[in-house]
Each structure stands twice: as structure tokens, then as C-alpha cells.
Short mmCIF file of C-alpha atoms in Angstrom, two decimals:
data_model
loop_
_atom_site.label_atom_id
_atom_site.label_comp_id
_atom_site.label_asym_id
_atom_site.label_seq_id
_atom_site.Cartn_x
_atom_site.Cartn_y
_atom_site.Cartn_z
CA MET X 1 -86.96 9.33 -46.84
CA GLU X 2 -89.62 11.20 -48.11
CA LEU X 3 -91.43 10.14 -51.51
CA PRO X 4 -89.96 12.34 -54.78
CA ASP X 5 -92.30 14.81 -55.35
CA GLN X 6 -93.59 13.76 -59.10
CA THR X 7 -96.54 15.49 -58.81
CA ALA X 8 -94.47 18.84 -59.75
CA ILE X 9 -95.87 18.27 -63.06
CA ASP X 10 -98.02 15.62 -62.84
CA GLU X 11 -101.54 15.89 -64.47
CA SER X 12 -103.35 13.14 -62.31
CA PRO X 13 -106.80 12.33 -62.45
CA ILE X 14 -108.93 15.34 -61.63
CA SER X 15 -111.82 14.88 -59.33
CA ARG X 16 -115.18 17.44 -59.66
CA PRO X 17 -114.23 19.49 -56.98
CA TRP X 18 -110.66 19.80 -58.10
CA LEU X 19 -111.89 20.84 -62.14
CA ILE X 20 -114.29 23.33 -60.59
CA LEU X 21 -111.45 24.73 -58.50
CA LYS X 22 -108.76 24.75 -61.60
CA GLN X 23 -111.61 26.40 -63.64
CA PHE X 24 -112.02 29.37 -61.10
CA LEU X 25 -107.85 30.00 -60.77
CA ARG X 26 -107.69 29.87 -64.25
CA LYS X 27 -110.07 32.15 -64.99
CA ASN X 28 -108.55 34.38 -62.01
CA GLU X 29 -105.03 34.25 -61.72
CA PRO X 30 -102.53 34.11 -64.81
CA ILE X 31 -99.19 32.91 -62.71
CA PHE X 32 -101.47 29.79 -62.28
CA VAL X 33 -102.58 29.47 -66.13
CA GLN X 34 -98.71 29.38 -66.72
CA LEU X 35 -98.18 26.87 -64.02
CA ASP X 36 -100.79 24.94 -65.35
CA GLU X 37 -99.60 24.83 -68.95
CA LEU X 38 -95.74 23.91 -67.72
CA ARG X 39 -96.57 21.13 -65.70
CA ALA X 40 -98.79 19.79 -68.82
CA LYS X 41 -95.74 20.51 -71.03
CA GLY X 42 -93.54 19.02 -68.58
CA TRP X 43 -95.66 15.95 -68.01
CA LYS X 44 -95.12 14.43 -71.80
CA LYS X 45 -91.49 15.15 -71.92
CA PRO X 46 -89.05 12.19 -71.17
CA GLU X 47 -86.46 14.41 -69.72
CA ALA X 48 -89.26 15.12 -66.93
CA THR X 49 -89.45 11.37 -66.32
CA ALA X 50 -86.02 10.64 -66.11
CA HIS X 51 -85.62 13.76 -63.71
CA PHE X 52 -87.62 12.25 -61.12
CA GLU X 53 -86.37 8.62 -61.67
CA LYS X 54 -83.08 9.77 -60.78
CA LYS X 55 -84.49 11.71 -57.38
CA TYR X 56 -86.34 8.23 -56.73
CA GLN X 57 -83.40 5.92 -57.35
CA TYR X 58 -81.17 8.77 -54.94
CA ILE X 59 -83.77 8.80 -52.38
CA LEU X 60 -83.76 4.73 -52.47
CA ASN X 61 -80.34 3.83 -52.21
CA ALA X 62 -78.49 7.20 -50.64
CA GLY X 63 -79.03 6.06 -46.99
CA PRO X 64 -77.59 8.05 -44.36
CA ARG X 65 -76.03 10.43 -46.73
CA HIS X 66 -79.90 11.63 -47.68
CA THR X 67 -80.91 11.47 -44.47
CA GLU X 68 -77.87 14.14 -43.51
CA ALA X 69 -78.90 15.94 -46.46
CA VAL X 70 -82.78 16.29 -45.21
CA TYR X 71 -81.58 16.95 -41.74
CA LYS X 72 -79.34 20.10 -43.15
CA SER X 73 -82.16 20.94 -45.39
CA GLU X 74 -84.63 20.95 -42.73
CA GLN X 75 -82.47 23.95 -40.37
CA GLN X 76 -82.25 26.05 -43.60
CA THR X 77 -85.76 25.78 -44.38
CA CYS X 78 -86.95 26.61 -40.88
CA GLN X 79 -84.11 29.53 -40.52
CA GLU X 80 -85.83 30.76 -44.12
CA MET X 81 -89.17 30.25 -43.19
CA HIS X 82 -88.81 32.49 -39.69
CA ILE X 83 -87.38 35.05 -41.79
CA GLN X 84 -90.43 35.36 -43.90
CA THR X 85 -92.86 34.51 -41.56
CA ASN X 86 -91.52 35.33 -38.07
CA PHE X 87 -93.02 31.94 -37.09
CA LEU X 88 -90.40 31.05 -34.38
CA SER X 89 -91.32 34.47 -32.09
CA LEU X 90 -94.00 32.78 -29.87
CA PRO X 91 -96.01 35.49 -27.76
CA ASN X 92 -97.24 34.76 -23.90
CA LEU X 93 -94.64 31.92 -22.89
CA PRO X 94 -95.50 30.84 -19.42
CA ASN X 95 -92.43 31.12 -17.42
CA ASN X 96 -90.96 32.06 -20.50
CA GLU X 97 -90.52 28.11 -21.47
CA VAL X 98 -91.41 26.96 -24.55
CA ARG X 99 -92.86 23.66 -25.57
CA ILE X 100 -92.73 22.11 -28.72
CA LEU X 101 -94.38 19.11 -30.27
CA ASP X 102 -92.73 18.03 -33.59
CA LEU X 103 -94.83 15.14 -35.05
CA CYS X 104 -92.84 13.17 -37.85
CA MET X 105 -90.08 14.69 -36.13
CA ALA X 106 -86.69 12.47 -37.70
CA PRO X 107 -84.31 13.24 -38.57
CA GLY X 108 -85.04 16.19 -36.46
CA GLY X 109 -83.89 19.49 -38.42
CA PHE X 110 -86.75 21.89 -37.59
CA SER X 111 -86.46 21.14 -33.56
CA ASN X 112 -82.86 21.79 -33.74
CA ALA X 113 -83.28 25.18 -35.26
CA ALA X 114 -85.93 26.09 -32.78
CA LEU X 115 -83.68 24.51 -30.24
CA LYS X 116 -80.96 26.89 -31.02
CA ARG X 117 -83.14 29.90 -30.78
CA TYR X 118 -84.65 29.15 -27.45
CA GLU X 119 -82.67 28.58 -23.98
CA ASN X 120 -85.77 27.35 -22.00
CA VAL X 121 -87.59 24.71 -24.67
CA VAL X 122 -88.91 21.12 -24.27
CA ILE X 123 -88.99 19.26 -27.30
CA ARG X 124 -91.76 16.41 -28.01
CA GLY X 125 -91.87 14.36 -30.77
CA ILE X 126 -93.46 11.15 -32.79
CA SER X 127 -91.64 9.48 -35.26
CA LEU X 128 -91.94 6.10 -36.99
CA PRO X 129 -89.56 3.34 -35.94
CA GLU X 130 -86.12 2.64 -37.83
CA ASP X 131 -87.40 -0.56 -38.04
CA CYS X 132 -90.25 -0.42 -39.56
CA GLY X 133 -88.81 2.06 -42.51
CA GLY X 134 -88.63 5.51 -40.87
CA THR X 135 -85.93 8.19 -41.34
CA LYS X 136 -82.97 8.15 -38.51
CA MET X 137 -83.18 10.48 -36.14
CA LEU X 138 -79.92 12.82 -35.91
CA LEU X 139 -80.86 15.36 -33.42
CA GLU X 140 -79.27 13.91 -30.27
CA MET X 141 -81.71 13.36 -26.88
CA GLU X 142 -79.13 13.87 -25.19
CA SER X 143 -78.43 17.11 -26.34
CA GLY X 144 -80.16 19.30 -24.01
CA SER X 145 -80.78 19.17 -19.96
CA PRO X 146 -82.28 15.43 -19.23
CA GLY X 147 -85.87 15.03 -19.93
CA GLN X 148 -85.25 18.33 -22.47
CA ILE X 149 -86.14 15.90 -25.44
CA GLN X 150 -87.90 13.12 -25.97
CA CYS X 151 -89.60 11.48 -28.86
CA GLN X 152 -92.06 8.45 -28.90
CA PHE X 153 -90.94 5.95 -32.03
CA LEU X 154 -94.31 4.46 -33.12
CA ASP X 155 -96.86 5.11 -36.46
CA ILE X 156 -98.61 7.98 -36.07
CA THR X 157 -101.09 6.66 -38.44
CA MET X 158 -102.54 3.71 -36.13
CA LEU X 159 -103.37 5.97 -32.83
CA ALA X 160 -106.79 4.90 -32.92
CA THR X 161 -107.95 6.27 -29.09
CA GLU X 162 -106.46 9.48 -30.24
CA LEU X 163 -108.72 9.73 -33.46
CA GLY X 164 -111.40 8.66 -31.38
CA VAL X 165 -111.97 4.70 -31.70
CA SER X 166 -111.91 2.68 -28.60
CA SER X 167 -112.65 -0.65 -30.57
CA ILE X 168 -111.11 -2.34 -33.31
CA SER X 169 -113.08 -5.33 -35.54
CA GLU X 170 -110.80 -8.71 -35.09
CA SER X 171 -111.58 -9.15 -38.82
CA HIS X 172 -109.12 -5.96 -39.56
CA PRO X 173 -105.98 -7.02 -41.24
CA GLU X 174 -104.02 -5.02 -38.40
CA HIS X 175 -106.41 -5.56 -35.75
CA SER X 176 -103.16 -6.01 -33.11
CA SER X 177 -101.11 -3.26 -34.53
CA PHE X 178 -103.62 -0.01 -33.35
CA ILE X 179 -102.47 1.83 -30.48
CA THR X 180 -104.57 2.88 -27.27
CA ASN X 181 -102.41 5.32 -25.55
CA ARG X 182 -102.31 8.81 -26.32
CA PRO X 183 -99.12 10.30 -26.51
CA TYR X 184 -98.54 13.49 -24.41
CA HIS X 185 -101.97 13.42 -23.56
CA GLY X 186 -102.58 16.20 -20.97
CA GLU X 187 -100.03 18.40 -22.17
CA SER X 188 -100.01 21.54 -24.44
CA PHE X 189 -97.23 23.06 -26.82
CA GLN X 190 -96.99 26.70 -28.55
CA LEU X 191 -95.48 25.20 -31.48
CA VAL X 192 -96.35 22.55 -33.40
CA PHE X 193 -94.74 20.80 -36.18
CA CYS X 194 -96.13 18.73 -39.00
CA GLY X 195 -93.78 17.64 -41.45
CA GLY X 196 -94.55 13.83 -42.35
CA GLN X 197 -94.65 12.54 -45.38
CA VAL X 198 -95.15 9.04 -46.94
CA LEU X 199 -91.92 7.34 -47.22
CA LEU X 200 -90.56 5.21 -49.43
CA THR X 201 -88.78 2.61 -46.70
CA HIS X 202 -92.12 2.23 -44.91
CA GLU X 203 -93.55 -1.18 -46.36
CA LEU X 204 -96.92 -0.63 -46.37
CA PRO X 205 -100.04 -4.15 -46.25
CA GLU X 206 -101.34 -3.29 -49.73
CA HIS X 207 -104.71 -2.24 -48.15
CA ARG X 208 -103.26 0.93 -46.55
CA LYS X 209 -101.19 2.07 -49.73
CA LYS X 210 -104.01 3.83 -51.35
CA PHE X 211 -105.29 6.38 -48.75
CA GLU X 212 -101.73 6.44 -46.79
CA ALA X 213 -101.18 9.76 -47.33
CA LEU X 214 -104.47 10.86 -46.60
CA ARG X 215 -104.33 8.61 -42.99
CA LEU X 216 -101.09 10.23 -42.20
CA ARG X 217 -102.32 13.96 -42.47
CA ALA X 218 -105.31 13.52 -40.76
CA SER X 219 -103.57 11.50 -38.14
CA GLN X 220 -101.18 14.62 -37.86
CA LEU X 221 -103.99 17.45 -37.90
CA VAL X 222 -105.99 15.50 -35.18
CA LEU X 223 -103.31 15.20 -32.82
CA ALA X 224 -101.80 18.65 -33.32
CA LEU X 225 -105.41 20.39 -32.53
CA GLN X 226 -105.68 18.50 -29.63
CA ARG X 227 -102.60 19.39 -28.26
CA ILE X 228 -101.59 23.07 -29.28
CA ALA X 229 -102.09 25.64 -26.61
CA THR X 230 -104.16 28.49 -27.21
CA GLY X 231 -102.53 30.96 -29.40
CA GLY X 232 -99.96 28.58 -30.46
CA THR X 233 -98.27 28.58 -33.94
CA LEU X 234 -98.78 25.23 -36.12
CA VAL X 235 -96.74 24.53 -39.24
CA ILE X 236 -97.90 21.97 -41.74
CA LEU X 237 -96.16 20.48 -44.77
CA LEU X 238 -98.44 20.19 -47.62
CA ARG X 239 -98.63 19.67 -51.36
CA LYS X 240 -100.43 21.91 -54.12
CA PRO X 241 -102.31 24.72 -52.69
CA ASP X 242 -104.52 24.59 -56.14
CA ALA X 243 -105.46 20.71 -55.16
CA TRP X 244 -108.80 20.59 -53.71
CA ASP X 245 -108.14 18.73 -50.69
CA THR X 246 -105.07 21.29 -49.69
CA THR X 247 -107.65 24.11 -50.63
CA GLN X 248 -110.13 23.15 -48.22
CA LEU X 249 -107.86 22.52 -45.42
CA LEU X 250 -106.30 26.30 -46.35
CA TYR X 251 -109.81 27.47 -45.66
CA GLN X 252 -110.67 25.23 -42.50
CA VAL X 253 -107.50 26.61 -40.69
CA SER X 254 -108.28 30.22 -41.75
CA GLN X 255 -111.10 29.54 -39.78
CA PHE X 256 -109.32 29.40 -36.64
CA SER X 257 -106.34 31.11 -36.85
CA THR X 258 -104.29 33.47 -39.39
CA ILE X 259 -102.09 32.04 -42.00
CA GLU X 260 -99.52 32.20 -44.34
CA LEU X 261 -97.74 30.19 -46.90
CA PHE X 262 -94.07 29.49 -47.45
CA LYS X 263 -91.90 27.91 -49.91
CA PRO X 264 -88.40 28.31 -50.09
CA LEU X 265 -86.73 30.20 -53.43
CA LYS X 266 -84.16 27.14 -54.24
CA ARG X 267 -84.81 24.24 -52.38
CA GLY X 268 -87.25 22.14 -54.11
CA ASN X 269 -88.55 25.15 -55.87
CA ALA X 270 -89.81 23.01 -58.88
CA ASN X 271 -92.04 20.75 -56.63
CA ASN X 272 -95.41 21.28 -55.23
CA LEU X 273 -94.24 21.05 -51.52
CA PHE X 274 -94.99 24.63 -49.49
CA PHE X 275 -95.79 24.88 -45.72
CA LEU X 276 -98.91 26.63 -43.97
CA VAL X 277 -97.94 28.48 -40.86
CA ALA X 278 -100.72 29.04 -38.96
CA LYS X 279 -100.14 31.62 -35.96
CA ASP X 280 -102.72 32.06 -33.19
CA VAL X 281 -104.50 28.81 -33.04
CA GLN X 282 -107.88 28.84 -31.40
CA PRO X 283 -108.21 25.21 -30.73
CA ASP X 284 -111.65 25.29 -28.91
CA HIS X 285 -113.04 27.30 -31.83
CA GLN X 286 -116.17 25.76 -32.97
CA ALA X 287 -114.58 25.65 -36.46
CA ALA X 288 -111.53 24.17 -34.84
CA ARG X 289 -113.62 21.25 -33.48
CA ALA X 290 -115.76 20.85 -36.61
CA ALA X 291 -112.35 20.35 -38.44
CA ILE X 292 -110.96 18.00 -36.18
CA SER X 293 -114.00 15.95 -36.24
CA GLY X 294 -114.30 15.80 -39.98
CA TRP X 295 -110.44 14.59 -39.82
CA LYS X 296 -111.39 11.79 -37.68
CA LYS X 297 -113.94 10.82 -40.14
CA ALA X 298 -111.72 10.68 -42.72
CA TRP X 299 -109.47 8.62 -40.92
CA LEU X 300 -111.90 6.28 -40.06
CA GLN X 301 -113.18 5.90 -43.38
CA ALA X 302 -109.76 5.43 -45.39
CA THR X 303 -108.53 2.69 -42.36
CA PHE X 304 -111.88 0.73 -41.82
CA GLY X 305 -114.42 1.96 -44.99
CA GLY X 306 -115.55 0.11 -47.84
CA PRO X 307 -116.68 -3.53 -48.06
CA GLU X 308 -113.67 -5.16 -46.90
CA VAL X 309 -113.38 -2.63 -43.95
CA ALA X 310 -109.99 -2.08 -44.35
CA GLY X 311 -110.14 1.60 -46.01
CA ASP X 312 -112.26 3.60 -48.79
CA ALA X 313 -112.39 6.84 -50.35
CA ALA X 314 -114.15 9.49 -48.80
CA ALA X 315 -117.45 11.09 -50.42
CA VAL X 316 -116.93 13.55 -52.84
CA GLU X 317 -118.22 17.46 -52.07
CA ASP X 318 -121.15 18.56 -54.11
CA ASP X 319 -121.01 21.37 -56.30
CA ALA X 320 -122.80 24.09 -54.21
CA ALA X 321 -120.08 23.00 -51.17
CA VAL X 322 -117.18 23.65 -53.44
CA GLN X 323 -118.58 26.46 -54.79
CA GLY X 324 -119.26 27.95 -51.15
CA VAL X 325 -115.73 27.43 -50.26
CA ILE X 326 -114.60 29.59 -53.55
CA ASP X 327 -116.68 32.16 -53.08
CA GLU X 328 -115.93 32.53 -49.79
CA PHE X 329 -112.00 31.99 -50.09
CA GLY X 330 -110.94 32.09 -53.58
CA THR X 331 -109.70 35.38 -53.34
CA LYS X 332 -107.77 34.70 -50.65
CA LEU X 333 -106.58 31.50 -51.82
CA ILE X 334 -104.88 33.07 -55.02
CA GLU X 335 -103.49 35.90 -52.74
CA LEU X 336 -101.70 33.51 -50.53
CA ALA X 337 -100.62 30.83 -53.43
CA ARG X 338 -99.71 33.66 -55.67
CA PRO X 339 -95.78 33.92 -54.47
CA LEU X 340 -95.79 30.03 -54.36
CA TRP X 341 -96.74 29.64 -58.08
CA LYS X 342 -94.48 31.78 -59.36
CA ILE X 343 -91.84 30.07 -57.32
CA GLN X 344 -92.81 26.67 -58.79
CA VAL X 345 -92.88 28.44 -62.46
CA ASP X 346 -89.18 29.72 -61.78
CA GLY X 347 -88.26 26.55 -60.60
CA LEU X 348 -89.79 23.93 -63.67
CA ILE X 349 -88.13 26.47 -66.29
CA GLU X 350 -84.86 26.98 -64.15
CA LYS X 351 -84.46 22.99 -64.13
CA GLY X 352 -85.69 22.65 -67.78
CA ILE X 353 -87.89 20.10 -67.08
CA ALA X 354 -91.12 21.62 -68.64
CA GLN X 355 -90.32 24.03 -71.52
#
């Protein structure tokens, strides 16, 4: 049960890197200018607030109906994404066996779509337990042969050892909740899904609320890159290709893989969600190792930083670093994101919440 993407039109406080990026995009891409203006208009309309409040209440109260809808939507999205990107056609499969790792797996629609495509497939997953507010698993673990589908139910953001931390101070408010085991350590996977979002139903302690989205993304990315096979495919659910942190991630991943972006034409076309499809991932590439190190540091700061040693924001990149990414990747970013921005423009106009 994901958090409704109110940022479809949200003008959140803009950091210096985001402002520099936004100025570049407005100068160089008319479709982005149109989207940026629609977002600004929509944020001021009471109809927009009502639209997202309605979505919020639906998710909060729908229960099984919403979970079933998400399960179906994931499968449809997976099929559409394959038609556009061919991401399920995996090369060089050892013994013709496909090994899939599905992070934040429940309700399991993505894995189910892959299961239907391949006869010889092994699926491993991680998902937040239901008693912690996690989504109900609808993919039947017994639907394949014995041991074919397995899922570990745990909070992926608490995998301390996986993220490079060997000891936790007893002064940390969740000292006893961190996890030392490393799920599926020693295994490798040709396809990895990173589909997690912060859940409305996950009741978080106060100190985690501000940085949970950052912690969740970093945790998924580190685990994914430390399990993916050389030449494998990585699929990541993201928000706003024009947000600085997202642009930075796209740039990083493009340095050790071939990337494409995908957004459904109809389902969720007004929101900021999209998928990064990275093929031929080279996890041992120097750039991949540097990215993993950076994501670990971001998780560490968001988890243990600050005066209370319970989480703090990362340092903001200086202007020169931001401009360096724009100079090297800006044109490619526009090329990748232009179709997504056009889909969102059409979606906002169609729903009448940003006219």
C-alpha cells in the first residue's frame, strides 16, 4: 500500500542542486517547461488537493481490494514494460535457469509476470512483514516446485551488516532491531526488481520518518548491486527524473549499464513514478563500486547521523559537482525523460487537476 504520489504537482522546497538542474531543463526542453508550469498551477488548485486526498483515503481504507488492484497492476505494468524495453529477455542464462531477486516483493505481481514467462525460474524475495504494516503477499509460495519461490519477511532498511555496519551503539533508539544476517548471501541473480516505496501502513518511529525514503532506496540499491550477476538486468521504481537525487542516480547507473526509462501510458500517468531499466549491469565496474560506497554512506548518515545519532541529511553537493553531472549527462537525461514528461503532461491535463 504505497504512499500516494502527491508530488505529481508538488512544488516541494527546492535544494540548490535541484534549482541548478531545473534551470538547465527549462532552458533546453519545452516539454519540461510545460510540465513544470502545470505542476505549479495544479498545486494551487483545491481540486488537486481533493484528488490526492481521495487517493490517500482509498489506500488507507481499501485493504484487500487495493492489494489485489496493485497485484494486477504490477503484472500489467511488467508486460507493458517488456513490450517497450524487452527487459525479460535475459541473455546467457546458466543451464537455462533464470534467477530473480524481488526486493520489496509483496504483493508479488512482478515476480508472477516473470514466472509466467519462464519454465525454469528461481525467485527469491524480501518484503516487510504484514504485522509491521507490510503488504499482503498474493503470489503463492507453493505455486511452483518445492523451494522455487522463497521470500524473507523483514525490514530491508535494517540490514546493518549488508550495509557495512558491524556494531550498533546501544544509545540508538532501535539498537535491537538491526539485522546482522545477509539475505541470499553468496547467490547471484540475472534479474533484480527494486520496487519499494514507503508504506502508509508502516508505522515508523519519529526519528525515521524524515529520511525513510532515502534509507529504503539506498538499502535496495546496495543489496541489488551486491547480488546481481554480471550482465544482469536491474529494474528500479523511481520518482521524478528531473529531481536532483534521481538524476544523480540515473547518471551513476548509466556508467556501469545501459539504461532505459519506462512509464505506463495510462495507469498513474499523472504522477511522477517511472521505472529505470538497466541492462548489462557490471557490478564489478569501478563506477558500480563507487556507487555502492556512496549509497552505503547515504544510508549510514540517514540512520546514524545528526546530534541524536538517529539520522540526518547528507551534505549537499557543491555547484561544480552538479554542473559536472549536467555537462556530462544533461543531454542524455532530456533524451531519456522527454517521453515520460509528455505522458505526465497528458495525464495531468486529462485528469483536469492542473489546467
